[in-house]
CSV table of C-alpha atoms in Angstrom, one decimal:
chain,number,residue,atom,x,y,z
A,1,ALA,CA,55.7,-156.5,35.6
A,2,GLN,CA,53.3,-156.8,32.7
A,3,SER,CA,49.5,-157.0,32.8
A,4,VAL,CA,46.5,-156.2,30.8
A,5,THR,CA,42.9,-155.5,31.9
A,6,GLN,CA,39.9,-155.6,29.7
A,7,LEU,CA,37.4,-153.5,31.5
A,8,ASP,CA,34.2,-155.2,30.2
A,9,SER,CA,33.6,-158.9,29.9
A,10,HIS,CA,30.5,-158.4,27.7
A,11,VAL,CA,29.5,-155.5,25.5
A,12,SER,CA,26.2,-155.3,23.6
A,13,VAL,CA,25.6,-152.9,20.8
A,14,SER,CA,22.9,-152.4,18.1
A,15,GLU,CA,23.9,-153.0,14.5
A,16,GLY,CA,25.1,-149.7,12.9
A,17,THR,CA,26.1,-148.1,16.2
A,18,PRO,CA,29.7,-147.5,17.4
A,19,VAL,CA,31.7,-150.1,19.2
A,20,LEU,CA,34.1,-149.4,22.1
A,21,LEU,CA,36.1,-152.2,23.8
A,22,ARG,CA,38.3,-151.0,26.6
A,23,CYS,CA,41.8,-152.1,27.5
A,24,ASN,CA,44.3,-150.9,30.0
A,25,TYR,CA,47.8,-152.2,30.3
A,26,SER,CA,50.8,-152.1,32.5
A,27,SER,CA,54.4,-152.7,31.4
A,28,SER,CA,57.9,-151.9,32.6
A,29,TYR,CA,58.9,-151.2,29.0
A,30,SER,CA,57.4,-149.4,26.1
A,31,PRO,CA,55.3,-152.3,24.9
A,32,SER,CA,53.8,-153.7,21.8
A,33,LEU,CA,50.0,-153.9,22.0
A,34,PHE,CA,47.7,-156.1,19.9
A,35,TRP,CA,44.0,-156.8,19.5
A,36,TYR,CA,42.9,-160.2,18.4
A,37,VAL,CA,39.4,-161.4,17.5
A,38,GLN,CA,38.1,-164.9,17.9
A,39,HIS,CA,34.9,-166.0,16.3
A,40,PRO,CA,33.0,-169.0,17.8
A,41,ASN,CA,34.9,-172.2,17.5
A,42,LYS,CA,37.7,-170.5,15.6
A,43,GLY,CA,41.3,-169.6,16.3
A,44,LEU,CA,42.6,-166.1,17.0
A,45,GLN,CA,43.0,-163.6,14.2
A,46,LEU,CA,45.2,-160.4,14.5
A,47,LEU,CA,43.0,-157.3,14.2
A,48,LEU,CA,45.7,-154.7,14.6
A,49,LYS,CA,49.0,-153.9,16.4
A,50,TYR,CA,50.8,-150.9,17.9
A,51,THR,CA,54.6,-151.1,17.7
A,52,SER,CA,55.8,-147.6,18.7
A,53,ALA,CA,55.0,-145.8,15.5
A,54,ALA,CA,51.7,-143.9,15.0
A,55,THR,CA,49.5,-143.9,18.1
A,56,LEU,CA,46.3,-144.3,16.1
A,57,VAL,CA,46.4,-147.8,14.6
A,58,LYS,CA,44.1,-149.0,11.8
A,59,GLY,CA,43.3,-152.6,11.5
A,60,ILE,CA,41.1,-154.9,9.4
A,61,ASN,CA,37.3,-154.7,9.1
A,62,GLY,CA,37.2,-151.0,10.0
A,63,PHE,CA,38.6,-151.4,13.5
A,64,GLU,CA,41.1,-149.0,15.0
A,65,ALA,CA,42.7,-148.4,18.3
A,66,GLU,CA,44.5,-145.5,19.9
A,67,PHE,CA,47.6,-145.9,22.1
A,68,LYS,CA,47.4,-143.4,25.0
A,69,LYS,CA,50.6,-143.6,27.1
A,70,SER,CA,49.4,-141.1,29.7
A,71,GLU,CA,46.3,-143.2,30.3
A,72,THR,CA,48.0,-146.6,29.7
A,73,SER,CA,45.1,-147.5,27.5
A,74,PHE,CA,44.6,-149.1,24.1
A,75,HIS,CA,40.9,-149.1,23.4
A,76,LEU,CA,39.4,-150.7,20.3
A,77,THR,CA,36.8,-148.8,18.3
A,78,LYS,CA,34.6,-149.1,15.2
A,79,PRO,CA,32.3,-146.5,14.0
A,80,SER,CA,29.5,-148.8,12.9
A,81,ALA,CA,28.9,-152.4,14.2
A,82,HIS,CA,28.1,-155.2,11.8
A,83,MET,CA,26.5,-158.5,12.6
A,84,SER,CA,29.7,-160.2,11.6
A,85,ASP,CA,31.6,-158.4,14.3
A,86,ALA,CA,30.0,-160.5,17.0
A,87,ALA,CA,32.9,-162.4,18.5
A,88,GLU,CA,35.3,-162.3,21.5
A,89,TYR,CA,38.1,-159.8,21.5
A,90,PHE,CA,41.4,-160.1,23.3
A,91,CYS,CA,43.8,-157.3,24.1
A,92,VAL,CA,47.5,-158.4,24.4
A,93,VAL,CA,50.6,-156.7,25.7
A,94,SER,CA,54.1,-157.8,24.8
A,95,ASP,CA,57.5,-156.5,25.8
A,96,PRO,CA,59.7,-155.6,22.8
A,97,TYR,CA,62.0,-158.4,21.8
A,98,SER,CA,65.5,-158.1,23.3
A,99,GLY,CA,66.7,-161.6,23.0
A,100,GLY,CA,65.5,-164.7,24.8
A,101,TYR,CA,61.9,-165.2,25.8
A,102,GLN,CA,59.4,-162.6,24.7
A,103,LYS,CA,56.7,-162.3,27.4
A,104,VAL,CA,53.2,-161.9,26.2
A,105,THR,CA,50.1,-161.4,28.4
A,106,PHE,CA,46.5,-161.8,27.2
A,107,GLY,CA,43.5,-160.1,28.6
A,108,THR,CA,40.6,-162.2,29.7
A,109,GLY,CA,38.5,-161.2,26.7
A,110,THR,CA,35.4,-159.1,25.8
A,111,LYS,CA,32.5,-160.8,24.2
A,112,LEU,CA,30.8,-158.4,21.7
A,113,GLN,CA,27.1,-159.0,21.0
A,114,VAL,CA,25.6,-157.2,18.0
A,115,ILE,CA,21.8,-156.8,18.1
A,116,PRO,CA,19.9,-156.6,14.8
B,1,ASP,CA,47.0,-168.1,7.4
B,2,ALA,CA,50.4,-168.8,8.8
B,3,GLY,CA,50.4,-172.5,7.7
B,4,ILE,CA,49.7,-173.9,11.1
B,5,THR,CA,47.7,-177.1,11.6
B,6,GLN,CA,46.8,-178.9,14.8
B,7,SER,CA,45.8,-182.5,15.3
B,8,PRO,CA,43.5,-183.8,16.5
B,9,ARG,CA,41.0,-181.1,16.4
B,10,HIS,CA,38.8,-182.8,19.0
B,11,LYS,CA,39.6,-185.4,21.6
B,12,VAL,CA,37.8,-187.1,24.5
B,13,THR,CA,39.9,-189.1,26.8
B,14,GLU,CA,39.7,-190.5,30.3
B,15,THR,CA,41.5,-189.4,33.5
B,16,GLY,CA,44.9,-190.9,33.9
B,17,THR,CA,45.6,-191.6,30.2
B,18,PRO,CA,48.5,-189.9,28.3
B,19,VAL,CA,47.5,-187.6,25.5
B,20,THR,CA,49.7,-186.0,22.8
B,21,LEU,CA,48.6,-183.0,20.7
B,22,ARG,CA,50.5,-182.0,17.6
B,23,CYS,CA,51.2,-178.6,16.1
B,24,HIS,CA,52.6,-178.5,12.6
B,25,GLN,CA,53.9,-175.5,10.7
B,26,THR,CA,55.0,-175.3,7.1
B,27,GLU,CA,57.2,-172.1,7.1
B,28,ASN,CA,60.2,-173.0,9.3
B,29,HIS,CA,59.5,-170.4,12.0
B,30,ARG,CA,61.8,-170.7,14.9
B,31,TYR,CA,59.5,-169.8,17.8
B,32,MET,CA,56.4,-171.9,18.7
B,33,TYR,CA,54.1,-171.8,21.6
B,34,TRP,CA,51.4,-173.9,23.3
B,35,TYR,CA,48.5,-172.1,25.1
B,36,ARG,CA,45.4,-173.2,26.8
B,37,GLN,CA,42.2,-171.2,26.7
B,38,ASP,CA,39.7,-171.3,29.6
B,39,PRO,CA,36.7,-169.1,30.2
B,40,GLY,CA,37.6,-166.0,32.2
B,41,HIS,CA,41.3,-166.6,31.8
B,42,GLY,CA,42.1,-165.6,28.3
B,43,LEU,CA,45.1,-167.6,26.9
B,44,ARG,CA,47.8,-168.8,29.2
B,45,LEU,CA,51.2,-170.0,28.1
B,46,ILE,CA,52.0,-173.7,28.8
B,47,HIS,CA,55.4,-174.1,27.0
B,48,TYR,CA,57.3,-172.5,24.3
B,49,SER,CA,60.2,-173.4,21.9
B,50,TYR,CA,62.9,-171.3,20.4
B,51,GLY,CA,64.4,-174.0,18.2
B,52,VAL,CA,64.8,-177.7,17.7
B,53,LYS,CA,65.2,-179.4,21.1
B,54,ASP,CA,65.1,-175.9,22.8
B,55,THR,CA,62.0,-175.6,25.0
B,56,ASP,CA,61.1,-173.9,28.2
B,57,LYS,CA,58.2,-173.6,30.6
B,58,GLY,CA,55.4,-171.1,30.6
B,59,GLU,CA,53.1,-170.0,33.4
B,60,VAL,CA,50.9,-173.2,33.6
B,61,SER,CA,53.4,-176.0,32.7
B,62,ASP,CA,52.6,-178.4,35.5
B,63,GLY,CA,51.3,-181.7,34.1
B,64,TYR,CA,52.5,-181.0,30.6
B,65,SER,CA,55.7,-181.7,28.6
B,66,VAL,CA,56.7,-180.8,25.1
B,67,SER,CA,59.1,-182.0,22.5
B,68,ARG,CA,60.5,-180.5,19.3
B,69,SER,CA,62.6,-182.8,17.3
B,70,LYS,CA,62.0,-181.1,13.9
B,71,THR,CA,61.5,-177.4,13.2
B,72,GLU,CA,58.0,-178.0,11.8
B,73,ASP,CA,56.5,-180.0,14.7
B,74,PHE,CA,55.9,-179.1,18.3
B,75,LEU,CA,54.2,-181.7,20.4
B,76,LEU,CA,52.4,-181.2,23.7
B,77,THR,CA,51.9,-184.2,26.0
B,78,LEU,CA,49.7,-184.5,29.0
B,79,GLU,CA,51.5,-187.2,30.9
B,80,SER,CA,48.4,-188.3,32.9
B,81,ALA,CA,45.3,-186.4,31.9
B,82,THR,CA,43.1,-184.8,34.6
B,83,SER,CA,39.7,-183.2,34.4
B,84,SER,CA,41.4,-179.8,35.1
B,85,GLN,CA,43.1,-180.1,31.8
B,86,THR,CA,39.8,-180.0,29.9
B,87,SER,CA,40.4,-177.0,27.7
B,88,VAL,CA,41.0,-175.7,24.3
B,89,TYR,CA,44.6,-175.8,23.3
B,90,PHE,CA,46.2,-173.4,20.8
B,91,CYS,CA,49.5,-173.5,19.1
B,92,ALA,CA,51.1,-170.3,17.9
B,93,ILE,CA,54.1,-169.1,16.0
B,94,THR,CA,56.0,-165.8,15.8
B,95,PRO,CA,57.3,-165.2,12.3
B,96,SER,CA,59.7,-162.4,13.3
B,97,LEU,CA,61.3,-161.3,16.6
B,98,GLN,CA,62.7,-157.9,15.7
B,99,GLY,CA,62.1,-155.3,18.3
B,100,TYR,CA,58.4,-154.5,18.3
B,101,ASP,CA,57.5,-156.7,15.3
B,102,ASN,CA,56.5,-159.7,17.3
B,103,GLU,CA,52.9,-160.6,16.8
B,104,GLN,CA,51.8,-164.3,17.1
B,105,PHE,CA,49.7,-166.3,14.7
B,106,PHE,CA,47.5,-169.1,15.9
B,107,GLY,CA,46.4,-172.5,14.8
B,108,PRO,CA,42.8,-173.5,14.7
B,109,GLY,CA,42.8,-175.1,18.2
B,110,THR,CA,42.2,-178.6,19.8
B,111,ARG,CA,39.3,-179.1,22.0
B,112,LEU,CA,40.2,-181.6,24.7
B,113,THR,CA,37.8,-183.2,27.1
B,114,VAL,CA,39.0,-185.3,30.0
B,115,LEU,CA,36.3,-187.4,31.6
């Protein structure tokens, strides 16, 4: 079974303060994990991905995430929020490809508000 | 930008009418997907395709059909639109399916309203 839980539907931070968006996953395999960002009325853009190499993954725009197998977590962080970070963020879990259909499960999203 | 376009970008239609959404890609990727996005649900897979004329159902396929007669085009049809199909529809592709290297790239979306 495969599932992903984003623990907060909304997060509000002040500009210049750290960002933490939480994600827990469940998978029968050693999964791939992704974070996507969606700005209002836009498509989804890949922020970063974990694919069984380094557990600390760096992405675009200063975001990073740490894969913690013991905690089944893949939380997204950024040291200092910028107004342009205001968006919705999706955590995604995927089984590694082994032929046939690659199952992908999306979290329900976390809306990040950045206060000036 | 993975070269994905969707048309139309916005559509308003009436209950009971058929609707077809088009996804077009320019890079000959084998795998294509249709998702719907609804508040509180994230993205849910409707149908996917693993090649020309090869398609299969996702988790929310009832009321939808798809066709892929060319590598570059993946069509989603709502056979008889209902208000519950009001949603934003996203097409996606996977450039590579090699072990863990399997991220998806998304089109800009189609906002569909069924009255």
